[in-house]
Coordinates of C-alpha atoms in Angstrom, one line a residue:
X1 CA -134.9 61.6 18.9
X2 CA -132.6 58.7 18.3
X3 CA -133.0 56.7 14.8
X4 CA -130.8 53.9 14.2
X5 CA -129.7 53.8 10.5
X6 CA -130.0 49.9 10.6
X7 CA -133.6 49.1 12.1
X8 CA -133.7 45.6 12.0
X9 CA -135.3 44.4 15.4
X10 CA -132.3 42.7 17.2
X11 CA -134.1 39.4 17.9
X12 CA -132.3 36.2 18.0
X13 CA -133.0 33.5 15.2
X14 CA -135.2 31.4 16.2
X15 CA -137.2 29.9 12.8
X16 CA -140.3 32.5 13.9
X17 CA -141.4 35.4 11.7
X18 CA -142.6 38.7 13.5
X19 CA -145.8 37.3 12.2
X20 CA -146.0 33.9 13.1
X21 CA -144.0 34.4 16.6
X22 CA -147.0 37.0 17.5
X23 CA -150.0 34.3 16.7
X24 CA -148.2 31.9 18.9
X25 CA -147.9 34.3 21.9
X26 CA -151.5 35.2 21.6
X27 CA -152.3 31.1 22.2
X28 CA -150.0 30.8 25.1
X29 CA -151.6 31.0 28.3
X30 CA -149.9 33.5 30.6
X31 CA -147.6 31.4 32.5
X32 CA -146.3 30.4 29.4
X33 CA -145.8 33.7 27.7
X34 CA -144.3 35.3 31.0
X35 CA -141.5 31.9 30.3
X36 CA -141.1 32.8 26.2
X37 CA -140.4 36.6 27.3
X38 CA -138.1 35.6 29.8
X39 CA -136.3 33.6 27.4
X40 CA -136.5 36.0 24.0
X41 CA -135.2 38.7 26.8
X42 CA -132.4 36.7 27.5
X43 CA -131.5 35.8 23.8
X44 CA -131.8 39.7 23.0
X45 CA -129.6 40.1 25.9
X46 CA -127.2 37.6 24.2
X47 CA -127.1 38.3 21.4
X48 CA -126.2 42.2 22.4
X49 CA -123.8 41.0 24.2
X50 CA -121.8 38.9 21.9
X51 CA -121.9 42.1 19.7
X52 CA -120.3 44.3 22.6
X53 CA -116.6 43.6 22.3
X54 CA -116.8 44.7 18.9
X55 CA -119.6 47.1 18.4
X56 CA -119.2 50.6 18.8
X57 CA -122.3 52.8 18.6
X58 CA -121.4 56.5 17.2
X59 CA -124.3 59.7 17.4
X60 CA -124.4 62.2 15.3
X61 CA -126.7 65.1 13.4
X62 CA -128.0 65.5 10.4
X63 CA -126.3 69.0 10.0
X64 CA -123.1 69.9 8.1
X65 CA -121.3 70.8 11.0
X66 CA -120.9 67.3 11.7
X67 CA -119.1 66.6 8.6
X68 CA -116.6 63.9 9.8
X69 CA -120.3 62.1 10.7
X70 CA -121.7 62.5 7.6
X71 CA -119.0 61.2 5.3
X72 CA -118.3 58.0 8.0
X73 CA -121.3 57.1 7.7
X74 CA -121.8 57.3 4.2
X75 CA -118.9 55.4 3.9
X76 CA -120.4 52.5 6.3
X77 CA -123.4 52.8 3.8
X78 CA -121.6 52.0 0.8
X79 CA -119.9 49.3 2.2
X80 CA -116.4 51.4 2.7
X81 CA -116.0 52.3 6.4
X82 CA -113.6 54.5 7.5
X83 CA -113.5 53.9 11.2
X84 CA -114.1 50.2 10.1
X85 CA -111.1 49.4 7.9
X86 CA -109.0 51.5 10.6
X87 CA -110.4 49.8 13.8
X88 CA -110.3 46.2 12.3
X89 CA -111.9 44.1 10.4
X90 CA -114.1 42.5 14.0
X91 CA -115.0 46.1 14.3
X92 CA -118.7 47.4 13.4
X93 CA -120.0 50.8 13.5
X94 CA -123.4 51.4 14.5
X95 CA -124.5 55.1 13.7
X96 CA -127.8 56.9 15.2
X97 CA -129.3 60.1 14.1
X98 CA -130.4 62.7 16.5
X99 CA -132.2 65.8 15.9
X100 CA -129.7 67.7 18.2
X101 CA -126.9 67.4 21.4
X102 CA -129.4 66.9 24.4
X103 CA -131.0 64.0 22.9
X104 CA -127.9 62.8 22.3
X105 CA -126.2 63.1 25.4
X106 CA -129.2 61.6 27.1
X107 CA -128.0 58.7 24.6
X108 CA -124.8 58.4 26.1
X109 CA -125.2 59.0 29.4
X110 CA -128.3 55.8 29.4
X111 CA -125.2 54.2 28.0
X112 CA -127.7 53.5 24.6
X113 CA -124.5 55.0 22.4
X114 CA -120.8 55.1 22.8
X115 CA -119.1 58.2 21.0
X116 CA -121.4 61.2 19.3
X117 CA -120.2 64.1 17.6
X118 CA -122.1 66.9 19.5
X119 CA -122.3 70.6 20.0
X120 CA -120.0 72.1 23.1
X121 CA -123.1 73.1 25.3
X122 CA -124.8 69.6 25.7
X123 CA -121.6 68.0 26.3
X124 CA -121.2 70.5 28.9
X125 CA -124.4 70.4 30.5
X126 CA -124.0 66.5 30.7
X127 CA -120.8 66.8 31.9
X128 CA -122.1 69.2 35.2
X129 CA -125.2 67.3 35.8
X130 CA -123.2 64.4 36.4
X131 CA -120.1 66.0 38.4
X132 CA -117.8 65.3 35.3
X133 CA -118.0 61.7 35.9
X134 CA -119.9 60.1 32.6
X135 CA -118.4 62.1 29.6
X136 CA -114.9 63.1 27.9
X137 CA -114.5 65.2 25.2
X138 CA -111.6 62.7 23.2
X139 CA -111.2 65.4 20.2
X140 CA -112.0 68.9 18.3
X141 CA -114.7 68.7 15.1
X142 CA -115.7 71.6 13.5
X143 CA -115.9 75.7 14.2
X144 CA -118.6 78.0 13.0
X145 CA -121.3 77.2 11.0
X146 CA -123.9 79.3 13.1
X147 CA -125.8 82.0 13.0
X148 CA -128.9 84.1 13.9
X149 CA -131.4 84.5 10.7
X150 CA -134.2 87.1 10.7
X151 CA -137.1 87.8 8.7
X152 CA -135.8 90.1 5.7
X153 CA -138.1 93.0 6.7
X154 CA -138.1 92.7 10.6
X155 CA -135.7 95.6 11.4
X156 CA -134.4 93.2 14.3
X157 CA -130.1 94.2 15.0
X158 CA -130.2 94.2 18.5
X159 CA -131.4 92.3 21.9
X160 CA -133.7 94.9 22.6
X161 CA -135.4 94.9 19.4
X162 CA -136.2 90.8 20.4
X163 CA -138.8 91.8 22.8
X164 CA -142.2 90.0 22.1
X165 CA -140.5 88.6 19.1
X166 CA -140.4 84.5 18.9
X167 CA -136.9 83.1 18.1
X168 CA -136.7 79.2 17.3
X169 CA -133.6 77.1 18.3
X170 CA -133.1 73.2 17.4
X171 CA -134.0 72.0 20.8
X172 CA -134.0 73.2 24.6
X173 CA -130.5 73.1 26.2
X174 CA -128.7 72.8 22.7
X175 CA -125.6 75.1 21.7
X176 CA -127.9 77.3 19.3
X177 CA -130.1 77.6 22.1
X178 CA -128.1 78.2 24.9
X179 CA -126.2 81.3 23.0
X180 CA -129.5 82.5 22.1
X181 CA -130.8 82.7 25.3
X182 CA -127.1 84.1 27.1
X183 CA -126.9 86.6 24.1
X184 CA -131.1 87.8 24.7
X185 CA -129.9 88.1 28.3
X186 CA -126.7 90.1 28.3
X187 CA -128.7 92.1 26.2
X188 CA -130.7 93.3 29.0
X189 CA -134.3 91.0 27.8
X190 CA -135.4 89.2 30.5
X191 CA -135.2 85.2 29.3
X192 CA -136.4 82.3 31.3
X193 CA -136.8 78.2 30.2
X194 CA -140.6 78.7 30.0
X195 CA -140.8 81.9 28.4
X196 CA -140.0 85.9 29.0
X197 CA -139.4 88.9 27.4
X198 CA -139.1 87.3 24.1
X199 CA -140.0 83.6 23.3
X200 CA -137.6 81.0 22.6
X201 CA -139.4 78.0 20.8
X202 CA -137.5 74.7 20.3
X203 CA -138.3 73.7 17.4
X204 CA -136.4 70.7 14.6
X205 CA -134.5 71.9 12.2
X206 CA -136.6 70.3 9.9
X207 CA -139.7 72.3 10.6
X208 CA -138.3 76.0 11.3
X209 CA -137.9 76.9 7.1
X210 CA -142.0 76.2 6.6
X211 CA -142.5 77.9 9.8
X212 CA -139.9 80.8 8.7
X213 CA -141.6 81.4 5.7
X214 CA -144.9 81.5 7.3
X215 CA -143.9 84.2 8.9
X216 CA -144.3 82.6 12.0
X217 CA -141.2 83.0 13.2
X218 CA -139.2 86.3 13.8
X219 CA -136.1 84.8 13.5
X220 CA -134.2 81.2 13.7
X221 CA -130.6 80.7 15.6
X222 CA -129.2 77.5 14.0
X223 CA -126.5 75.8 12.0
X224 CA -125.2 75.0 8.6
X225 CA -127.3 73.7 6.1
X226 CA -130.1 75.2 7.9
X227 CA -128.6 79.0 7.8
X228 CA -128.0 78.5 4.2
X229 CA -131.5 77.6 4.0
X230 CA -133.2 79.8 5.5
X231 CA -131.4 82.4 3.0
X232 CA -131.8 80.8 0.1
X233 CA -135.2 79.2 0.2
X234 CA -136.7 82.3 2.7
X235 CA -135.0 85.4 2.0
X236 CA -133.7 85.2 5.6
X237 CA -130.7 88.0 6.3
X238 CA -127.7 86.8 8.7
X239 CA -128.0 88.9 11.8
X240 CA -125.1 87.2 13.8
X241 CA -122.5 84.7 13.4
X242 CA -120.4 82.5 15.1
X243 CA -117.5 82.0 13.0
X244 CA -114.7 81.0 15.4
X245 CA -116.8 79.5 18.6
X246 CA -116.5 75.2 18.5
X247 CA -119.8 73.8 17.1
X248 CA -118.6 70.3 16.9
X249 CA -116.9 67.7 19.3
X250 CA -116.4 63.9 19.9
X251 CA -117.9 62.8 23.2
X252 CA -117.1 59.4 24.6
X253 CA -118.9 58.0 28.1
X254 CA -116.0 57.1 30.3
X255 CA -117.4 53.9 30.2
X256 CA -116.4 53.6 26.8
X257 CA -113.3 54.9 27.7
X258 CA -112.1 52.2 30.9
X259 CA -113.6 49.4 29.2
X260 CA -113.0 49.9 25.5
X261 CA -110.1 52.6 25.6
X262 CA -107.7 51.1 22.6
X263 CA -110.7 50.8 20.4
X264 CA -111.4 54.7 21.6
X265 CA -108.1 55.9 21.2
X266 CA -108.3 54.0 17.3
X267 CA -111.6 55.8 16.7
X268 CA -110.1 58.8 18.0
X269 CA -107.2 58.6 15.4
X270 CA -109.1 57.7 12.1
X271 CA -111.4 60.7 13.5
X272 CA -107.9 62.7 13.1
X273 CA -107.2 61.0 10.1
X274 CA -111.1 61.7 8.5
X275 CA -110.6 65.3 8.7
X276 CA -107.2 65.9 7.3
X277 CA -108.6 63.6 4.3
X278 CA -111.4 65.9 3.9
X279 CA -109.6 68.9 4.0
X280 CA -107.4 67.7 1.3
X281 CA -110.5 66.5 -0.2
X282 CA -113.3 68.8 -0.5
X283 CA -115.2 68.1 -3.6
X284 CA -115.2 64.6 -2.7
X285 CA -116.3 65.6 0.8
X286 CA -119.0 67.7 -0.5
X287 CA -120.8 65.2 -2.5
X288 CA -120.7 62.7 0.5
X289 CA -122.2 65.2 2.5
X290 CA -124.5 66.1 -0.1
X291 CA -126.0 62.4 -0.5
X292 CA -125.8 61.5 3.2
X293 CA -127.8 64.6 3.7
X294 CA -130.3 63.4 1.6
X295 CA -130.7 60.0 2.5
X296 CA -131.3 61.3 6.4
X297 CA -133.9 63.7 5.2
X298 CA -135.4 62.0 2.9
X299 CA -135.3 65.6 1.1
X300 CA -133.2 66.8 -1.7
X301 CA -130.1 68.7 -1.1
X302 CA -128.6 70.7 -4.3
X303 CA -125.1 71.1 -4.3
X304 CA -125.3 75.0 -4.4
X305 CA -126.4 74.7 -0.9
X306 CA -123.6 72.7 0.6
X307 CA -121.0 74.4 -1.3
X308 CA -122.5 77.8 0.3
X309 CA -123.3 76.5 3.9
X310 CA -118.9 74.9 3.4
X311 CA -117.8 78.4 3.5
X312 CA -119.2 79.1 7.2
X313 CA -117.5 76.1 8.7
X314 CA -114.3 74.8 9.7
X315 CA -112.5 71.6 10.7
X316 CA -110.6 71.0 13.6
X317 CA -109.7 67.9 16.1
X318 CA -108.2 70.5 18.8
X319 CA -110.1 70.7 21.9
X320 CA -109.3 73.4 24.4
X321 CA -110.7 73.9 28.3
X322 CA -110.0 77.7 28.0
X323 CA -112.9 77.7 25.4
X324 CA -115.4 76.3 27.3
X325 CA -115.3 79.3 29.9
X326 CA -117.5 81.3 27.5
X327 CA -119.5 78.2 26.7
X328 CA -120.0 77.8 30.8
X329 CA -120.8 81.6 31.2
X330 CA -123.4 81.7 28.6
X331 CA -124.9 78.2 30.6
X332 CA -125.0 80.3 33.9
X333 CA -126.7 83.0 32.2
X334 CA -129.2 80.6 30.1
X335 CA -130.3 79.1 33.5
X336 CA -129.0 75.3 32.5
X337 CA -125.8 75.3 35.1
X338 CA -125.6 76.9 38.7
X339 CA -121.9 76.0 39.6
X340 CA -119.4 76.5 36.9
X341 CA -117.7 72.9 37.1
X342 CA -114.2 72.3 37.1
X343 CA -113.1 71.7 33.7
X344 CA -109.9 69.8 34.7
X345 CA -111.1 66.7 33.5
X346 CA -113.5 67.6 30.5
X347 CA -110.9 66.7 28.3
X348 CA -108.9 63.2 27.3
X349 CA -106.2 62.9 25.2
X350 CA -105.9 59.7 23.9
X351 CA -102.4 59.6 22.1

């Protein structure tokens, strides 16, 4: 799901209201109206394109994990942008919400976005399905910040104990989901996309804490503030963590990359720049987070729980290949990569 923070239709001025501009196509007779699309197309298509050069359109979750995210683009909505006073004053920012990594690097390979902070197994799935020739990875994010929650009672510790049990993930193909299904695997469960010995249900982060305290879930594999969530608000007990796996990168396209690469390598240095603030700045941080949170939700988000879900996570802009071995096993084993790709060029270091 892509949102757009600002969603203004992008239509060029032209005197009209939505309002009035639909009465008047209803009179026109068809010839006429296939001539005002034609022309309100190509004034869209304009006025995009005057934007381009100075435009940059940056993904990213509503999840704590994305932290750098979060406080940009809090900053962008109180009129104090981070990336913007770095880049240049010509410079906008343009931020999209997604519900989790595949939607987003469906974004980015369309060529919809430009930059997202994502999770290491859609990047990588992206990455193989087009022979590493659409995405970079241009930095490190954030570690940790995931883990396996199961009902307080269920007596669930190991894969076996999965079996007819239904497990939900943020979305099919995402890095929550992918682990689940390579850990449910290696423990000897038979897993498949469409079902198995134990059921693997997609579902929005959103949804899985009314669905968790239903009881109609045996157990949730997701990330920070959702974890914390669960636990606090469902009695949920951490099965498994993730403490030291990557949860969090900056993806470019190489598009964005040959023809907007100084602009990338500026982005990629205030993203440097926005960590080591916020690990010097935590509290600050926090309450960002804390408000941004909020205004994506549109729920309320105590500070108790992002000062709990803080202390799962770390920040990082390192980005290593050697990582991603584990992150292309557990692809091989989910079913979402044949061929281990060659990882040579996942990478771009934009110093």
């Amino acid at each position: 799901m892509q949102v757009p923070i600002e969603s203004k239709p992008h239509l060029p001025s032209m005197g009209l209201t939505l309002t009035s501009m639909g009465n008047i196509m209803k009179r026109l007779s068809s010839t006429a109206l296939a001539f005002f699309s034609l022309l309100l197309g190509t004034g869209t298509f304009i006025a995009h394109t005057a934007l381009a050069a100075d435009t940059i359109r940056v993904g990213h979750f509503p999840n704590i994990t994305h932290v750098q995210g979060l406080v940009a683009q809090h900053l962008s909505r109180t009129g104090h942008g981070w990336f913007e006073e770095r880049l240049g004053k010509d410079v906008k920012i343009d931020w999209y919400v997604y519900n989790a990594g595949p939607g987003a690097m469906e974004a980015l390979l369309a060529g919809s976005i430009d930059l997202t902070y994502v999770g290491p197994s859609p990047t990588l799935n992206a990455y193989s399905k087009s022979n590493g020739e659409e995405i970079r990875i241009i930095a490190g994010a954030a570690t940790g910040g995931a883990a396996l929650v199961v009902q307080p009672d269920s007596g669930l510790k190991q894969p076996a104990d999965f079996r007819g049990k239904t497990i939900a993930t943020p979305q099919l193909g995402n890095t929550q989901d992918v682990a689940c299904r390579a850990w449910l695997a290696n423990g000897g469960l038979k897993i498949t996309q469409t079902g198995g010995e134990a059921f693997i249900v997609p579902t929005p982060n959103p949804d899985q804490l009314s669905l968790f305290q239903q009881k109609k879930l045996d157990a949730v594999w997701t990330v920070e503030p959702w974890v914390s969530r669960l636990e606090r608000d469902a009695g949920g007990k951490i099965l498994l963590e993730q403490p030291k796996d990557s949860i969090t990168v900056l993806v470019s396209s190489v598009k964005f990359l040959k023809t907007k690469r100084e602009l990338a390598r500026k982005f990629a240095q205030a993203h440097r720049e926005l960590t080591e603030w916020i690990l010097a700045h935590p509290a600050e941080a926090k309450q960002m987070v804390q408000q941004e949170l909020a205004a994506e939700t549109q729920a309320k988000v105590s500070a108790e729980l992002i000062a709990q879900a803080w202390t799962r996570i770390g920040l990082t802009t390192e980005a290593s290949p050697d990582e991603y071995r584990q992150f292309v096993a557990n692809a091989q084993r989910a079913g979402f990569i044949r061929t281990a790709p060659d990882l040579s060029r996942l990478i771009e270091r934009l110093n």
